[in-house]
Amino acid sequence: MHCRFRKAALWGATMAAVLAATGPFSPAHAAPRPDPTPQPSPRGMLDAMRRDLGLTPDQARTRLAQEAEAQRAAAAVRRVLSAPPAGMWFDKTVGKLVVAVTVGSDAERVRAAGALPKTVTHSRAALTELTRQISTRAGKGVPGVTGWGVDERANGVVVRVDRRSAGRATDAFENAVRSMAAPSRIPVTVERSDQVPRQQGGTVIGGERWMPGKEGICSIGFSVTGPGGFQGFLTAGHCTHNVDQDAFGKDGTRMGTSNKGGGHSVIGREGDFGLVTVDGDGWRLSPNVAGQGGQPVAVTGSQEGVTGMSVCHSGEATGWHCGEITRSEQTVDYGTAIVDGLSFTNACSAPGDSGGSYVTQPGSPKAVGLHSGGGTATCNDGGDTITIFQPVDEALAKWNLKLKRNGS
C-alpha cells in the first residue's frame, strides 16, 4: 500500500502518537558518537533561519511563535476530524494554519481548533484517488516526468516535468492526466523545471557522516531504540541497499551494521528510509542533531511536517540550512526508483546529505524527516532549490522504533 494511502487509513489510529509528539513524547535522535552532551543552541537555529529565510530577528521570533501555535492547531484538527482534510498548510501572510474542508460542520470544528477553515470542492479522498490513477498510468515511469502528488493549496494535483527532457511521451502523459481529472473538474498544475530530483549519496567529507562499506558517504538521521534492546539510527533507504554491510563513522571506525539481517532498507513506493544497527566499540547513541556550526540540537519528539512551515536540515555535505516545506505527500521519480509519500522544501542541499535530519522549532525541536534527494542546484549554486525528505514517522512505525532520549 502506498504511503499516502496508509496515512489516510491510519488517520485515527495515529492520533495518540501525534498528540504525544506535541507534548512530553520521546525525545530524539541524531549522530551516534561519543560526546560530552553539550547543551542545545536555539540561538544557532534562529541564526540559520534568519539567514536562509531572509528574516529579521523580530520576524524570526514572530514566525516561530505563529508556527508553534499552528502546530498545536494541527494536532487539534487531527483529533476532531474523523478523516484527513482536503489540505492543511501554514499561511505565513496571516500567521495561521489553514485547513481545507468540504462541509460546514468540519469548518466549525477547524475554527474551534484554532485554525482558519477554507471551503473547497474536492475532498482528500477524491484527490488521493486521482493521484492513484496517475501512479497507475505512470507505471514504472514516464520520460520527462519527475513526479506528481496532491496540490493542497490549489485543491488539485500537480505533475512535475523536466523541461530539458520532455517530449512526446511527456505530452501524452500530461493529456492523460487532464483527461482523468476532467470528469470531476479537479485542477491540474504542471510544474516545469530544470532541477531534476536525484538521490544524494556522495563522496564529500564533513559534518555528521557515515559510510556504508566502501560505497561512498551518507548522513545520519536520528538515533533510535527498539525491541530487544536494539540501538541504531535511521538514514536514507538508498544508503542501505546491501544486507549486513559494515557501517563506518566520520572518524573511519566501525560503528555498526547497515541493513542487518535484511528487511531494514526501503526504497520505492513505500518510501526511502533505512536502518543501521549501532554495535561498534566506543559508539553510543545521542539525542542530538548537529546544528549551526556543529552545535547540538536535542530533538524532543517527532511530528508531521506541515506545508508552509519552516524546517531545518543537517547533512554532512552542507551542514545546517533552513527553508520552508513547499509540498507534502508527493511521488518522486528519481530515475532509479519511484518513491511515494515524500515532502519538498526550498532549503539547499548537496550530494552526501542523504539520510540527514530534518527538524523544526528551536526550543523544542521535533524530528520531521530524513533527507532523500534534491536537484542539481546546491547551496553554492544559483537557481531554484529542490530538496526532498522522507517523513520520519513512517520509519518509526514500520520497525516499532523510538527516538533516543537523554539518559535512556
PDB file of C-alpha atoms in Angstrom, residues 44-291:
ATOM      1  CA  GLY A  44      22.200  28.884  16.339  1.00  0.00           C
ATOM      2  CA  MET A  45      18.946  27.572  14.915  1.00  0.00           C
ATOM      3  CA  LEU A  46      17.440  31.063  14.895  1.00  0.00           C
ATOM      4  CA  ASP A  47      20.549  32.459  13.193  1.00  0.00           C
ATOM      5  CA  ALA A  48      20.254  29.872  10.413  1.00  0.00           C
ATOM      6  CA  MET A  49      16.553  30.580   9.942  1.00  0.00           C
ATOM      7  CA  ARG A  50      17.192  34.309   9.693  1.00  0.00           C
ATOM      8  CA  ARG A  51      19.959  33.688   7.159  1.00  0.00           C
ATOM      9  CA  ASP A  52      18.105  31.189   4.965  1.00  0.00           C
ATOM     10  CA  LEU A  53      14.574  32.629   5.194  1.00  0.00           C
ATOM     11  CA  GLY A  54      15.626  36.285   4.965  1.00  0.00           C
ATOM     12  CA  LEU A  55      14.025  37.308   8.267  1.00  0.00           C
ATOM     13  CA  THR A  56      14.920  39.981  10.784  1.00  0.00           C
ATOM     14  CA  PRO A  57      15.358  38.821  14.408  1.00  0.00           C
ATOM     15  CA  ASP A  58      11.877  40.094  15.323  1.00  0.00           C
ATOM     16  CA  GLN A  59      10.336  38.461  12.250  1.00  0.00           C
ATOM     17  CA  ALA A  60      12.015  35.149  13.063  1.00  0.00           C
ATOM     18  CA  ARG A  61      10.693  35.183  16.633  1.00  0.00           C
ATOM     19  CA  THR A  62       7.179  36.095  15.457  1.00  0.00           C
ATOM     20  CA  ARG A  63       7.251  33.410  12.763  1.00  0.00           C
ATOM     21  CA  LEU A  64       8.307  30.708  15.223  1.00  0.00           C
ATOM     22  CA  ALA A  65       5.610  31.698  17.727  1.00  0.00           C
ATOM     23  CA  GLN A  66       2.992  31.550  14.981  1.00  0.00           C
ATOM     24  CA  GLU A  67       4.231  28.159  13.775  1.00  0.00           C
ATOM     25  CA  ALA A  68       4.161  26.757  17.305  1.00  0.00           C
ATOM     26  CA  GLU A  69       0.524  27.802  17.617  1.00  0.00           C
ATOM     27  CA  ALA A  70      -0.210  26.371  14.165  1.00  0.00           C
ATOM     28  CA  GLN A  71       1.309  23.033  15.178  1.00  0.00           C
ATOM     29  CA  ARG A  72      -0.957  22.934  18.224  1.00  0.00           C
ATOM     30  CA  ALA A  73      -3.912  23.714  15.975  1.00  0.00           C
ATOM     31  CA  ALA A  74      -2.863  20.958  13.550  1.00  0.00           C
ATOM     32  CA  ALA A  75      -2.827  18.421  16.369  1.00  0.00           C
ATOM     33  CA  ALA A  76      -6.288  19.561  17.463  1.00  0.00           C
ATOM     34  CA  VAL A  77      -7.610  19.346  13.891  1.00  0.00           C
ATOM     35  CA  ARG A  78      -6.326  15.788  13.565  1.00  0.00           C
ATOM     36  CA  ARG A  79      -8.140  14.954  16.786  1.00  0.00           C
ATOM     37  CA  VAL A  80     -11.535  16.406  15.916  1.00  0.00           C
ATOM     38  CA  LEU A  81     -11.805  15.335  12.254  1.00  0.00           C
ATOM     39  CA  SER A  82     -12.604  11.708  11.503  1.00  0.00           C
ATOM     40  CA  ALA A  83     -10.799  11.775   8.135  1.00  0.00           C
ATOM     41  CA  PRO A  84      -7.921  13.798   6.657  1.00  0.00           C
ATOM     42  CA  PRO A  85      -8.940  17.280   5.469  1.00  0.00           C
ATOM     43  CA  ALA A  86      -8.599  18.146   1.778  1.00  0.00           C
ATOM     44  CA  GLY A  87      -5.478  20.093   2.670  1.00  0.00           C
ATOM     45  CA  MET A  88      -3.600  21.730   5.518  1.00  0.00           C
ATOM     46  CA  TRP A  89      -0.850  24.364   5.369  1.00  0.00           C
ATOM     47  CA  PHE A  90       0.705  27.245   7.275  1.00  0.00           C
ATOM     48  CA  ASP A  91      -0.009  30.623   5.661  1.00  0.00           C
ATOM     49  CA  LYS A  92       2.852  32.940   6.595  1.00  0.00           C
ATOM     50  CA  THR A  93       0.988  36.024   5.320  1.00  0.00           C
ATOM     51  CA  VAL A  94      -1.615  35.697   8.085  1.00  0.00           C
ATOM     52  CA  GLY A  95       0.445  33.587  10.511  1.00  0.00           C
ATOM     53  CA  LYS A  96      -2.207  30.874  10.791  1.00  0.00           C
ATOM     54  CA  LEU A  97      -2.834  27.238   9.930  1.00  0.00           C
ATOM     55  CA  VAL A  98      -5.301  26.934   7.032  1.00  0.00           C
ATOM     56  CA  VAL A  99      -7.382  23.755   6.695  1.00  0.00           C
ATOM     57  CA  ALA A 100      -9.288  22.907   3.511  1.00  0.00           C
ATOM     58  CA  VAL A 101     -12.687  21.306   4.199  1.00  0.00           C
ATOM     59  CA  THR A 102     -15.687  20.354   2.100  1.00  0.00           C
ATOM     60  CA  VAL A 103     -18.531  20.517   4.649  1.00  0.00           C
ATOM     61  CA  GLY A 104     -19.730  23.230   7.023  1.00  0.00           C
ATOM     62  CA  SER A 105     -19.585  21.081  10.144  1.00  0.00           C
ATOM     63  CA  ASP A 106     -15.868  20.434   9.589  1.00  0.00           C
ATOM     64  CA  ALA A 107     -15.302  24.166   9.102  1.00  0.00           C
ATOM     65  CA  GLU A 108     -16.798  24.805  12.537  1.00  0.00           C
ATOM     66  CA  ARG A 109     -14.562  22.158  14.109  1.00  0.00           C
ATOM     67  CA  VAL A 110     -11.492  23.605  12.421  1.00  0.00           C
ATOM     68  CA  ARG A 111     -12.302  27.123  13.634  1.00  0.00           C
ATOM     69  CA  ALA A 112     -12.822  25.832  17.179  1.00  0.00           C
ATOM     70  CA  ALA A 113      -9.394  24.139  16.988  1.00  0.00           C
ATOM     71  CA  GLY A 114      -7.736  27.495  16.338  1.00  0.00           C
ATOM     72  CA  ALA A 115      -7.219  27.229  12.567  1.00  0.00           C
ATOM     73  CA  LEU A 116      -8.726  29.008   9.559  1.00  0.00           C
ATOM     74  CA  PRO A 117     -11.131  26.852   7.511  1.00  0.00           C
ATOM     75  CA  LYS A 118     -11.194  27.164   3.736  1.00  0.00           C
ATOM     76  CA  THR A 119     -14.162  25.604   1.949  1.00  0.00           C
ATOM     77  CA  VAL A 120     -13.142  23.713  -1.189  1.00  0.00           C
ATOM     78  CA  THR A 121     -14.841  21.500  -3.754  1.00  0.00           C
ATOM     79  CA  HIS A 122     -12.768  18.335  -3.785  1.00  0.00           C
ATOM     80  CA  SER A 123     -12.258  16.041  -0.796  1.00  0.00           C
ATOM     81  CA  ARG A 124      -8.977  14.427   0.167  1.00  0.00           C
ATOM     82  CA  ALA A 125     -10.400  11.076  -0.898  1.00  0.00           C
ATOM     83  CA  ALA A 126     -11.085  12.425  -4.404  1.00  0.00           C
ATOM     84  CA  LEU A 127      -7.599  13.930  -4.698  1.00  0.00           C
ATOM     85  CA  THR A 128      -5.990  10.748  -3.429  1.00  0.00           C
ATOM     86  CA  GLU A 129      -7.958   8.635  -5.892  1.00  0.00           C
ATOM     87  CA  LEU A 130      -6.785  10.801  -8.778  1.00  0.00           C
ATOM     88  CA  THR A 131      -3.143  10.534  -7.698  1.00  0.00           C
ATOM     89  CA  ARG A 132      -3.622   6.759  -7.505  1.00  0.00           C
ATOM     90  CA  GLN A 133      -4.845   6.769 -11.091  1.00  0.00           C
ATOM     91  CA  ILE A 134      -1.868   8.904 -12.105  1.00  0.00           C
ATOM     92  CA  SER A 135       0.510   6.439 -10.454  1.00  0.00           C
ATOM     93  CA  THR A 136      -1.140   3.556 -12.282  1.00  0.00           C
ATOM     94  CA  ARG A 137      -0.889   5.418 -15.597  1.00  0.00           C
ATOM     95  CA  ALA A 138       2.795   6.240 -14.971  1.00  0.00           C
ATOM     96  CA  GLY A 139       3.678   2.614 -14.247  1.00  0.00           C
ATOM     97  CA  LYS A 140       7.454   2.346 -13.929  1.00  0.00           C
ATOM     98  CA  GLY A 141       7.987   5.914 -15.071  1.00  0.00           C
ATOM     99  CA  VAL A 142       7.416   8.309 -17.970  1.00  0.00           C
ATOM    100  CA  PRO A 143      10.270  10.091 -19.805  1.00  0.00           C
ATOM    101  CA  GLY A 144      10.437  13.710 -18.704  1.00  0.00           C
ATOM    102  CA  VAL A 145       8.062  13.256 -15.746  1.00  0.00           C
ATOM    103  CA  THR A 146       9.825  13.589 -12.372  1.00  0.00           C
ATOM    104  CA  GLY A 147       6.848  13.189 -10.028  1.00  0.00           C
ATOM    105  CA  TRP A 148       3.300  14.062  -9.018  1.00  0.00           C
ATOM    106  CA  GLY A 149       1.073  14.493  -5.971  1.00  0.00           C
ATOM    107  CA  VAL A 150      -1.686  16.447  -4.255  1.00  0.00           C
ATOM    108  CA  ASP A 151      -1.602  20.245  -4.618  1.00  0.00           C
ATOM    109  CA  GLU A 152      -3.140  21.228  -1.273  1.00  0.00           C
ATOM    110  CA  ARG A 153      -3.353  24.973  -1.782  1.00  0.00           C
ATOM    111  CA  ALA A 154      -4.969  24.611  -5.235  1.00  0.00           C
ATOM    112  CA  ASN A 155      -7.290  21.761  -4.144  1.00  0.00           C
ATOM    113  CA  GLY A 156      -5.949  19.794  -7.072  1.00  0.00           C
ATOM    114  CA  VAL A 157      -2.964  17.750  -8.235  1.00  0.00           C
ATOM    115  CA  VAL A 158       0.471  18.677  -9.552  1.00  0.00           C
ATOM    116  CA  VAL A 159       2.659  16.953 -12.135  1.00  0.00           C
ATOM    117  CA  ARG A 160       6.367  17.847 -12.234  1.00  0.00           C
ATOM    118  CA  VAL A 161       8.210  17.828 -15.555  1.00  0.00           C
ATOM    119  CA  ASP A 162      11.883  18.141 -16.523  1.00  0.00           C
ATOM    120  CA  ARG A 163      11.680  20.721 -19.290  1.00  0.00           C
ATOM    121  CA  ARG A 164      15.010  19.600 -20.750  1.00  0.00           C
ATOM    122  CA  SER A 165      13.948  16.004 -21.410  1.00  0.00           C
ATOM    123  CA  ALA A 166      10.228  16.475 -22.058  1.00  0.00           C
ATOM    124  CA  GLY A 167       8.948  15.043 -25.314  1.00  0.00           C
ATOM    125  CA  ARG A 168       6.006  13.299 -26.911  1.00  0.00           C
ATOM    126  CA  ALA A 169       5.674  10.772 -24.084  1.00  0.00           C
ATOM    127  CA  THR A 170       5.612  13.621 -21.568  1.00  0.00           C
ATOM    128  CA  ASP A 171       2.930  15.486 -23.535  1.00  0.00           C
ATOM    129  CA  ALA A 172       0.846  12.326 -23.836  1.00  0.00           C
ATOM    130  CA  PHE A 173       1.066  11.765 -20.083  1.00  0.00           C
ATOM    131  CA  GLU A 174       0.008  15.349 -19.345  1.00  0.00           C
ATOM    132  CA  ASN A 175      -3.003  14.964 -21.644  1.00  0.00           C
ATOM    133  CA  ALA A 176      -3.922  11.660 -19.997  1.00  0.00           C
ATOM    134  CA  VAL A 177      -3.820  13.246 -16.534  1.00  0.00           C
ATOM    135  CA  ARG A 178      -6.050  16.128 -17.655  1.00  0.00           C
ATOM    136  CA  SER A 179      -8.484  13.618 -19.136  1.00  0.00           C
ATOM    137  CA  MET A 180      -8.602  11.673 -15.873  1.00  0.00           C
ATOM    138  CA  ALA A 181      -9.247  14.892 -13.931  1.00  0.00           C
ATOM    139  CA  ALA A 182     -11.859  16.266 -16.314  1.00  0.00           C
ATOM    140  CA  PRO A 183     -14.966  14.390 -15.061  1.00  0.00           C
ATOM    141  CA  SER A 184     -14.533  15.730 -11.514  1.00  0.00           C
ATOM    142  CA  ARG A 185     -13.013  19.059 -12.642  1.00  0.00           C
ATOM    143  CA  ILE A 186     -10.058  18.661 -10.319  1.00  0.00           C
ATOM    144  CA  PRO A 187      -7.423  21.308 -11.195  1.00  0.00           C
ATOM    145  CA  VAL A 188      -4.160  20.017 -12.689  1.00  0.00           C
ATOM    146  CA  THR A 189      -0.957  22.056 -12.380  1.00  0.00           C
ATOM    147  CA  VAL A 190       2.120  21.185 -14.451  1.00  0.00           C
ATOM    148  CA  GLU A 191       5.391  22.459 -12.946  1.00  0.00           C
ATOM    149  CA  ARG A 192       8.294  22.619 -15.388  1.00  0.00           C
ATOM    150  CA  SER A 193      11.813  22.878 -14.038  1.00  0.00           C
ATOM    151  CA  ASP A 194      15.415  22.082 -14.910  1.00  0.00           C
ATOM    152  CA  GLN A 195      16.070  20.935 -11.321  1.00  0.00           C
ATOM    153  CA  VAL A 196      15.712  17.174 -11.692  1.00  0.00           C
ATOM    154  CA  PRO A 197      15.425  15.246  -8.382  1.00  0.00           C
ATOM    155  CA  ARG A 198      18.268  12.881  -7.635  1.00  0.00           C
ATOM    156  CA  GLN A 199      19.201  10.750  -4.672  1.00  0.00           C
ATOM    157  CA  GLN A 200      22.162  12.344  -2.957  1.00  0.00           C
ATOM    158  CA  GLY A 201      24.842   9.945  -1.805  1.00  0.00           C
ATOM    159  CA  GLY A 202      28.228  11.478  -2.475  1.00  0.00           C
ATOM    160  CA  THR A 203      31.917  11.357  -1.644  1.00  0.00           C
ATOM    161  CA  VAL A 204      32.333  14.726   0.090  1.00  0.00           C
ATOM    162  CA  ILE A 205      33.692  14.982   3.636  1.00  0.00           C
ATOM    163  CA  GLY A 206      32.329  16.946   6.602  1.00  0.00           C
ATOM    164  CA  GLY A 207      29.500  17.107   9.132  1.00  0.00           C
ATOM    165  CA  GLU A 208      27.980  14.071  10.787  1.00  0.00           C
ATOM    166  CA  ARG A 209      28.564  11.451   8.159  1.00  0.00           C
ATOM    167  CA  TRP A 210      28.533   7.678   7.963  1.00  0.00           C
ATOM    168  CA  MET A 211      29.944   5.438   5.288  1.00  0.00           C
ATOM    169  CA  PRO A 212      28.131   2.306   4.052  1.00  0.00           C
ATOM    170  CA  GLY A 213      31.071  -0.019   3.389  1.00  0.00           C
ATOM    171  CA  LYS A 214      33.167   1.463   0.609  1.00  0.00           C
ATOM    172  CA  GLU A 215      30.249   2.784  -1.416  1.00  0.00           C
ATOM    173  CA  GLY A 216      30.512   6.482  -0.600  1.00  0.00           C
ATOM    174  CA  ILE A 217      29.165   8.766   2.096  1.00  0.00           C
ATOM    175  CA  CYS A 218      25.710   9.420   3.568  1.00  0.00           C
ATOM    176  CA  SER A 219      24.395  11.285   6.602  1.00  0.00           C
ATOM    177  CA  ILE A 220      22.977  10.081   9.903  1.00  0.00           C
ATOM    178  CA  GLY A 221      19.341  10.884  10.569  1.00  0.00           C
ATOM    179  CA  PHE A 222      18.219  10.132  14.118  1.00  0.00           C
ATOM    180  CA  SER A 223      19.293   7.752  16.879  1.00  0.00           C
ATOM    181  CA  VAL A 224      16.618   5.194  17.733  1.00  0.00           C
ATOM    182  CA  THR A 225      15.980   2.319  20.097  1.00  0.00           C
ATOM    183  CA  GLY A 226      13.735  -0.676  19.563  1.00  0.00           C
ATOM    184  CA  PRO A 227      12.530  -4.059  20.803  1.00  0.00           C
ATOM    185  CA  GLY A 228      15.029  -6.397  22.411  1.00  0.00           C
ATOM    186  CA  GLY A 229      17.442  -3.630  23.367  1.00  0.00           C
ATOM    187  CA  PHE A 230      18.003  -2.559  19.757  1.00  0.00           C
ATOM    188  CA  GLN A 231      20.150   0.539  19.209  1.00  0.00           C
ATOM    189  CA  GLY A 232      20.761   2.212  15.888  1.00  0.00           C
ATOM    190  CA  PHE A 233      19.998   5.155  13.641  1.00  0.00           C
ATOM    191  CA  LEU A 234      17.693   5.963  10.754  1.00  0.00           C
ATOM    192  CA  THR A 235      19.013   7.146   7.405  1.00  0.00           C
ATOM    193  CA  ALA A 236      18.015   7.032   3.736  1.00  0.00           C
ATOM    194  CA  GLY A 237      16.930   3.724   2.250  1.00  0.00           C
ATOM    195  CA  HIS A 238      19.092   4.203  -0.830  1.00  0.00           C
ATOM    196  CA  CYS A 239      22.113   4.288   1.514  1.00  0.00           C
ATOM    197  CA  THR A 240      21.319   0.852   2.982  1.00  0.00           C
ATOM    198  CA  HIS A 241      20.737  -1.366  -0.058  1.00  0.00           C
ATOM    199  CA  ASN A 242      23.195  -4.145   0.806  1.00  0.00           C
ATOM    200  CA  VAL A 243      22.469  -6.578   3.616  1.00  0.00           C
ATOM    201  CA  ASP A 244      24.878  -6.861   6.568  1.00  0.00           C
ATOM    202  CA  GLN A 245      27.250  -4.186   5.325  1.00  0.00           C
ATOM    203  CA  ASP A 246      29.735  -2.643   7.761  1.00  0.00           C
ATOM    204  CA  ALA A 247      28.940   0.974   8.627  1.00  0.00           C
ATOM    205  CA  PHE A 248      31.786   3.364   9.432  1.00  0.00           C
ATOM    206  CA  GLY A 249      31.616   6.670  11.295  1.00  0.00           C
ATOM    207  CA  LYS A 250      33.119  10.033  10.406  1.00  0.00           C
ATOM    208  CA  ASP A 251      36.429   9.055  12.048  1.00  0.00           C
ATOM    209  CA  GLY A 252      36.656   5.879   9.979  1.00  0.00           C
ATOM    210  CA  THR A 253      35.995   3.423  12.807  1.00  0.00           C
ATOM    211  CA  ARG A 254      33.318   0.753  12.525  1.00  0.00           C
ATOM    212  CA  MET A 255      30.099   1.917  14.179  1.00  0.00           C
ATOM    213  CA  GLY A 256      27.773  -0.936  13.285  1.00  0.00           C
ATOM    214  CA  THR A 257      25.947  -2.851  10.561  1.00  0.00           C
ATOM    215  CA  SER A 258      23.738  -1.461   7.814  1.00  0.00           C
ATOM    216  CA  ASN A 259      20.506  -3.362   6.999  1.00  0.00           C
ATOM    217  CA  LYS A 260      21.375  -6.092   9.479  1.00  0.00           C
ATOM    218  CA  GLY A 261      19.776  -9.391   8.571  1.00  0.00           C
ATOM    219  CA  GLY A 262      17.911  -7.782   5.657  1.00  0.00           C
ATOM    220  CA  GLY A 263      14.465  -6.220   5.699  1.00  0.00           C
ATOM    221  CA  HIS A 264      15.722  -2.874   7.017  1.00  0.00           C
ATOM    222  CA  SER A 265      16.054  -0.920   3.793  1.00  0.00           C
ATOM    223  CA  VAL A 266      13.087   0.640   1.993  1.00  0.00           C
ATOM    224  CA  ILE A 267      13.413   2.403  -1.345  1.00  0.00           C
ATOM    225  CA  GLY A 268      10.386   2.524  -3.627  1.00  0.00           C
ATOM    226  CA  ARG A 269       6.670   3.064  -3.337  1.00  0.00           C
ATOM    227  CA  GLU A 270       6.740   2.601   0.446  1.00  0.00           C
ATOM    228  CA  GLY A 271       9.316   5.342   0.955  1.00  0.00           C
ATOM    229  CA  ASP A 272      13.053   5.992   1.261  1.00  0.00           C
ATOM    230  CA  PHE A 273      14.384   5.022   4.691  1.00  0.00           C
ATOM    231  CA  GLY A 274      16.842   2.552   6.150  1.00  0.00           C
ATOM    232  CA  LEU A 275      18.145   1.342   9.493  1.00  0.00           C
ATOM    233  CA  VAL A 276      21.704   0.905  10.760  1.00  0.00           C
ATOM    234  CA  THR A 277      22.444  -1.141  13.895  1.00  0.00           C
ATOM    235  CA  VAL A 278      24.965   0.560  16.201  1.00  0.00           C
ATOM    236  CA  ASP A 279      27.089  -2.115  17.880  1.00  0.00           C
ATOM    237  CA  GLY A 280      30.637  -0.863  17.284  1.00  0.00           C
ATOM    238  CA  ASP A 281      33.052  -0.451  20.174  1.00  0.00           C
ATOM    239  CA  GLY A 282      33.022   3.038  21.663  1.00  0.00           C
ATOM    240  CA  TRP A 283      29.887   4.194  19.866  1.00  0.00           C
ATOM    241  CA  ARG A 284      26.778   5.260  21.711  1.00  0.00           C
ATOM    242  CA  LEU A 285      23.543   6.947  20.794  1.00  0.00           C
ATOM    243  CA  SER A 286      22.848  10.639  21.242  1.00  0.00           C
ATOM    244  CA  PRO A 287      19.567  12.569  21.071  1.00  0.00           C
ATOM    245  CA  ASN A 288      21.355  15.414  19.252  1.00  0.00           C
ATOM    246  CA  VAL A 289      21.437  16.657  15.682  1.00  0.00           C
ATOM    247  CA  ALA A 290      24.412  18.742  14.503  1.00  0.00           C
ATOM    248  CA  GLY A 291      23.068  22.288  14.182  1.00  0.00           C
TER     249      GLY A 291
END
